[in-house]
Coordinates of N, CA and C in Angstrom, one line a residue:
M30 N -7.4 -8.1 10.7 CA -6.7 -8.9 11.7 C -5.2 -8.8 11.5
N31 N -4.5 -8.6 12.6 CA -3.0 -8.5 12.5 C -2.5 -9.9 12.2
P32 N -1.4 -10.0 11.5 CA -0.7 -11.3 11.2 C -0.2 -11.8 12.5
M33 N -0.1 -13.2 12.6 CA 0.4 -13.8 13.8 C 1.9 -13.9 13.7
Y34 N 2.6 -13.5 14.7 CA 4.0 -13.5 14.8 C 4.5 -14.5 15.9
R35 N 5.7 -15.0 15.7 CA 6.2 -15.9 16.7 C 7.1 -15.1 17.7
V36 N 6.6 -15.1 19.0 CA 7.3 -14.3 20.0 C 7.9 -15.2 21.1
A37 N 9.1 -15.0 21.5 CA 9.8 -15.8 22.5 C 9.8 -15.0 23.8
I38 N 9.4 -15.6 24.9 CA 9.5 -14.9 26.2 C 10.5 -15.7 27.0
V39 N 11.5 -14.9 27.5 CA 12.6 -15.5 28.4 C 12.5 -14.8 29.7
D40 N 12.1 -15.6 30.8 CA 12.1 -15.0 32.1 C 12.1 -16.1 33.1
D41 N 12.9 -16.0 34.2 CA 13.0 -17.1 35.2 C 11.8 -17.1 36.1
D42 N 10.9 -16.1 36.1 CA 9.7 -16.1 36.9 C 8.5 -16.7 36.2
D43 N 8.1 -17.9 36.7 CA 7.0 -18.6 36.0 C 5.7 -17.8 35.9
G44 N 5.4 -17.0 36.9 CA 4.2 -16.1 36.8 C 4.3 -15.1 35.7
V45 N 5.4 -14.5 35.6 CA 5.6 -13.5 34.5 C 5.5 -14.2 33.2
R46 N 6.1 -15.3 33.0 CA 6.0 -16.1 31.7 C 4.6 -16.4 31.4
Q47 N 3.8 -16.9 32.4 CA 2.5 -17.2 32.1 C 1.6 -16.0 31.8
S48 N 1.7 -14.9 32.5 CA 0.9 -13.8 32.2 C 1.2 -13.1 30.9
L49 N 2.5 -13.0 30.6 CA 2.9 -12.5 29.3 C 2.5 -13.4 28.1
S50 N 2.6 -14.7 28.3 CA 2.2 -15.6 27.3 C 0.7 -15.5 27.1
S51 N -0.1 -15.4 28.1 CA -1.6 -15.2 27.9 C -1.9 -13.9 27.2
L52 N -1.2 -12.8 27.6 CA -1.5 -11.6 26.9 C -1.1 -11.7 25.4
L53 N 0.0 -12.2 25.1 CA 0.5 -12.2 23.7 C -0.4 -13.2 22.8
R54 N -0.8 -14.3 23.4 CA -1.7 -15.2 22.7 C -3.1 -14.4 22.5
A55 N -3.5 -13.7 23.4 CA -4.8 -12.9 23.3 C -4.6 -11.9 22.1
L56 N -3.4 -11.4 21.9 CA -3.1 -10.5 20.9 C -3.0 -11.2 19.5
G57 N -3.0 -12.5 19.5 CA -3.0 -13.3 18.3 C -1.6 -13.8 17.9
H58 N -0.7 -13.8 18.8 CA 0.7 -14.2 18.5 C 0.9 -15.7 18.9
E59 N 1.8 -16.3 18.2 CA 2.3 -17.6 18.7 C 3.4 -17.4 19.7
V60 N 3.4 -18.0 20.8 CA 4.3 -17.8 21.9 C 5.0 -19.0 22.4
R61 N 6.3 -18.9 22.6 CA 7.1 -19.9 23.2 C 7.8 -19.3 24.4
T62 N 7.8 -20.0 25.5 CA 8.3 -19.5 26.8 C 9.5 -20.3 27.2
F63 N 10.5 -19.6 27.8 CA 11.7 -20.3 28.3 C 12.0 -19.7 29.7
A64 N 12.4 -20.6 30.6 CA 12.8 -20.3 32.0 C 14.2 -19.8 32.1
S65 N 15.0 -19.9 31.0 CA 16.4 -19.4 31.1 C 16.9 -19.0 29.7
A66 N 17.9 -18.2 29.7 CA 18.5 -17.8 28.5 C 19.2 -19.0 27.8
E67 N 19.7 -19.9 28.6 CA 20.3 -21.1 28.0 C 19.3 -22.0 27.3
A68 N 18.1 -22.1 27.8 CA 17.1 -22.9 27.2 C 16.6 -22.2 25.9
F69 N 16.6 -20.9 25.9 CA 16.2 -20.2 24.6 C 17.3 -20.4 23.6
L70 N 18.6 -20.3 24.0 CA 19.7 -20.4 23.0 C 19.7 -21.8 22.4
A71 N 19.3 -22.8 23.2 CA 19.2 -24.2 22.7 C 18.1 -24.5 21.7
S72 N 17.2 -23.5 21.6 CA 16.0 -23.7 20.7 C 16.0 -22.9 19.5
L73 N 17.1 -22.3 19.1 CA 17.2 -21.3 18.1 C 17.0 -21.9 16.6
E74 N 16.8 -23.2 16.5 CA 16.5 -23.7 15.2 C 15.2 -23.1 14.6
E75 N 14.3 -22.6 15.6 CA 13.1 -22.0 15.2 C 13.2 -20.5 15.7
R76 N 13.7 -19.7 14.8 CA 13.9 -18.3 15.1 C 12.6 -17.5 15.4
P77 N 12.5 -16.7 16.5 CA 11.3 -15.9 16.8 C 11.4 -14.7 15.9
D78 N 10.2 -14.1 15.8 CA 10.1 -12.8 15.1 C 10.4 -11.6 16.1
C79 N 10.3 -11.9 17.4 CA 10.7 -11.0 18.4 C 11.0 -11.7 19.7
L80 N 11.9 -11.1 20.5 CA 12.2 -11.7 21.8 C 11.9 -10.7 22.9
L81 N 11.2 -11.2 23.9 CA 10.8 -10.4 25.1 C 11.5 -11.1 26.3
T82 N 12.5 -10.4 26.9 CA 13.3 -11.0 27.9 C 13.6 -10.2 29.1
D83 N 13.7 -10.9 30.3 CA 14.1 -10.2 31.5 C 15.6 -9.9 31.5
I84 N 16.0 -9.0 32.3 CA 17.4 -8.7 32.4 C 18.0 -9.6 33.5
Q85 N 17.5 -9.6 34.7 CA 18.0 -10.3 35.9 C 17.5 -11.8 35.9
M86 N 18.5 -12.7 35.5 CA 18.2 -14.1 35.6 C 19.4 -14.8 36.0
P87 N 19.3 -16.0 36.7 CA 20.5 -16.7 37.1 C 21.3 -17.2 35.9
Q88 N 22.5 -17.6 36.1 CA 23.4 -18.0 35.1 C 23.7 -17.0 34.0
M89 N 22.8 -16.8 33.0 CA 23.0 -15.8 31.9 C 21.9 -14.8 32.0
N90 N 22.3 -13.5 32.2 CA 21.2 -12.5 32.2 C 20.9 -12.0 30.8
G91 N 19.8 -11.2 30.7 CA 19.3 -10.7 29.4 C 20.3 -9.9 28.6
D92 N 21.1 -9.2 29.3 CA 22.2 -8.4 28.7 C 23.2 -9.3 28.0
V93 N 23.6 -10.3 28.7 CA 24.6 -11.3 28.1 C 23.9 -12.1 27.0
L94 N 22.6 -12.4 27.2 CA 21.9 -13.1 26.1 C 21.9 -12.3 24.8
Q95 N 21.6 -11.0 24.9 CA 21.6 -10.1 23.7 C 23.0 -10.2 23.1
E96 N 24.0 -10.0 23.9 CA 25.4 -10.0 23.3 C 25.7 -11.4 22.6
E97 N 25.3 -12.5 23.2 CA 25.5 -13.8 22.6 C 24.7 -13.9 21.3
L98 N 23.4 -13.5 21.3 CA 22.6 -13.6 20.1 C 23.3 -12.8 18.9
L99 N 23.7 -11.5 19.2 CA 24.3 -10.7 18.2 C 25.6 -11.3 17.7
S100 N 26.4 -11.9 18.6 CA 27.7 -12.5 18.2 C 27.4 -13.7 17.3
R101 N 26.2 -14.4 17.4 CA 25.9 -15.5 16.5 C 25.2 -15.0 15.2
G102 N 25.0 -13.7 15.1 CA 24.4 -13.2 13.9 C 22.9 -13.1 13.9
Y103 N 22.2 -13.2 15.1 CA 20.8 -13.1 15.2 C 20.5 -11.6 15.4
A104 N 19.6 -11.0 14.6 CA 19.3 -9.6 14.7 C 17.8 -9.4 14.8
F105 N 17.0 -10.3 15.3 CA 15.5 -10.1 15.5 C 15.3 -9.0 16.6
P106 N 14.1 -8.4 16.5 CA 13.8 -7.3 17.5 C 13.8 -7.9 18.9
M107 N 14.4 -7.1 19.9 CA 14.4 -7.6 21.3 C 13.9 -6.5 22.2
I108 N 13.0 -6.9 23.1 CA 12.5 -6.0 24.1 C 12.9 -6.5 25.5
F109 N 13.4 -5.6 26.3 CA 14.0 -6.0 27.6 C 13.1 -5.5 28.7
M110 N 13.0 -6.2 29.8 CA 12.3 -5.9 31.0 C 13.2 -6.1 32.2
S111 N 13.0 -5.2 33.3 CA 13.8 -5.4 34.5 C 13.0 -4.8 35.7
A112 N 13.0 -5.6 36.8 CA 12.5 -5.1 38.0 C 13.4 -4.2 38.7
Y113 N 14.7 -4.2 38.3 CA 15.7 -3.3 38.8 C 16.5 -2.6 37.7
P114 N 15.7 -1.7 37.0 CA 16.4 -1.1 35.8 C 17.4 -0.1 36.2
T115 N 18.5 -0.1 35.5 CA 19.6 0.9 35.7 C 19.8 1.5 34.3
E116 N 20.3 2.8 34.4 CA 20.6 3.5 33.2 C 21.7 2.9 32.4
A117 N 22.7 2.3 33.1 CA 23.8 1.7 32.4 C 23.4 0.5 31.5
I118 N 22.5 -0.3 32.1 CA 22.1 -1.5 31.3 C 21.1 -1.0 30.2
R119 N 20.2 -0.1 30.5 CA 19.3 0.4 29.5 C 20.2 1.0 28.3
E120 N 21.1 1.8 28.6 CA 22.0 2.4 27.5 C 22.7 1.3 26.7
R121 N 23.2 0.2 27.4 CA 23.9 -0.8 26.7 C 23.0 -1.6 25.8
V122 N 21.8 -2.1 26.3 CA 21.0 -2.9 25.4 C 20.4 -2.0 24.3
M123 N 20.1 -0.8 24.5 CA 19.5 0.1 23.5 C 20.6 0.4 22.4
A124 N 21.8 0.6 22.9 CA 22.9 0.9 21.9 C 23.1 -0.3 21.0
R125 N 22.8 -1.5 21.5 CA 23.0 -2.7 20.6 C 21.7 -3.0 19.8
G126 N 20.7 -2.1 19.8 CA 19.6 -2.3 18.9 C 18.3 -2.7 19.6
A127 N 18.2 -2.7 20.9 CA 16.9 -3.1 21.5 C 15.8 -2.2 21.1
I128 N 14.6 -2.7 21.0 CA 13.4 -1.9 20.7 C 13.0 -1.1 21.9
A129 N 13.1 -1.7 23.1 CA 12.6 -1.1 24.3 C 13.3 -1.7 25.5
F130 N 13.3 -0.9 26.6 CA 13.8 -1.3 27.9 C 12.7 -0.9 28.9
L131 N 11.9 -1.8 29.4 CA 10.8 -1.5 30.3 C 11.0 -1.9 31.7
A132 N 10.5 -1.1 32.6 CA 10.6 -1.4 34.1 C 9.4 -2.3 34.4
K133 N 9.7 -3.3 35.2 CA 8.6 -4.2 35.7 C 8.0 -3.5 37.0
P134 N 6.7 -3.8 37.2 CA 5.8 -4.5 36.4 C 5.4 -3.8 35.1
V135 N 5.3 -4.5 34.0 CA 5.0 -3.9 32.7 C 3.6 -4.1 32.5
D136 N 2.9 -3.0 32.1 CA 1.5 -3.2 31.8 C 1.2 -3.6 30.4
A137 N 0.0 -4.2 30.1 CA -0.3 -4.8 28.9 C -0.2 -3.7 27.7
E138 N -0.6 -2.5 28.0 CA -0.6 -1.5 26.9 C 0.9 -1.2 26.4
A139 N 1.8 -1.2 27.4 CA 3.2 -0.9 27.0 C 3.8 -2.1 26.2
I140 N 3.4 -3.3 26.6 CA 3.9 -4.5 25.9 C 3.3 -4.5 24.5
S141 N 2.0 -4.2 24.4 CA 1.4 -4.2 23.1 C 2.0 -3.1 22.2
R142 N 2.2 -1.9 22.7 CA 2.9 -0.9 21.9 C 4.3 -1.2 21.4
C143 N 5.1 -1.8 22.3 CA 6.4 -2.2 22.0 C 6.4 -3.3 20.9
L144 N 5.5 -4.3 21.1 CA 5.5 -5.4 20.1 C 5.1 -4.8 18.8
A145 N 4.1 -3.9 18.7 CA 3.6 -3.4 17.5 C 4.8 -2.7 16.8
L146 N 5.6 -1.9 17.5 CA 6.8 -1.2 17.0 C 7.8 -2.3 16.5
A147 N 8.0 -3.3 17.3 CA 9.0 -4.3 16.9 C 8.6 -5.1 15.7
L148 N 7.4 -5.3 15.5 CA 6.9 -6.2 14.4 C 6.4 -5.5 13.2
E149 N 6.4 -4.2 13.2 CA 5.9 -3.5 12.0 C 6.9 -3.5 10.8

């Protein structure tokens, strides 16, 4: 059995949060979900083992969230998703150490592979 890891999901779409949460729990992980980057940043007393976040969100997008986390010294694995992927954003988040940049809709197999890579 794989060890249980703590995974944070940040996405402003409730349906995406719920479906990803169900998938990750089925894979044996502890999951915390957040409707915004700001809510996630406010909860960092409990650091996740991996972050799975959307890029396009109101107020603070995933790209800015990554920048903020890195400026605060957090370097846990990050996986990004976007319904509107651009090469410029992909290059930027990957250059800063992202594990993956996935186009939505993301299938369960892709998420599972990326998480395995992030948590190995």
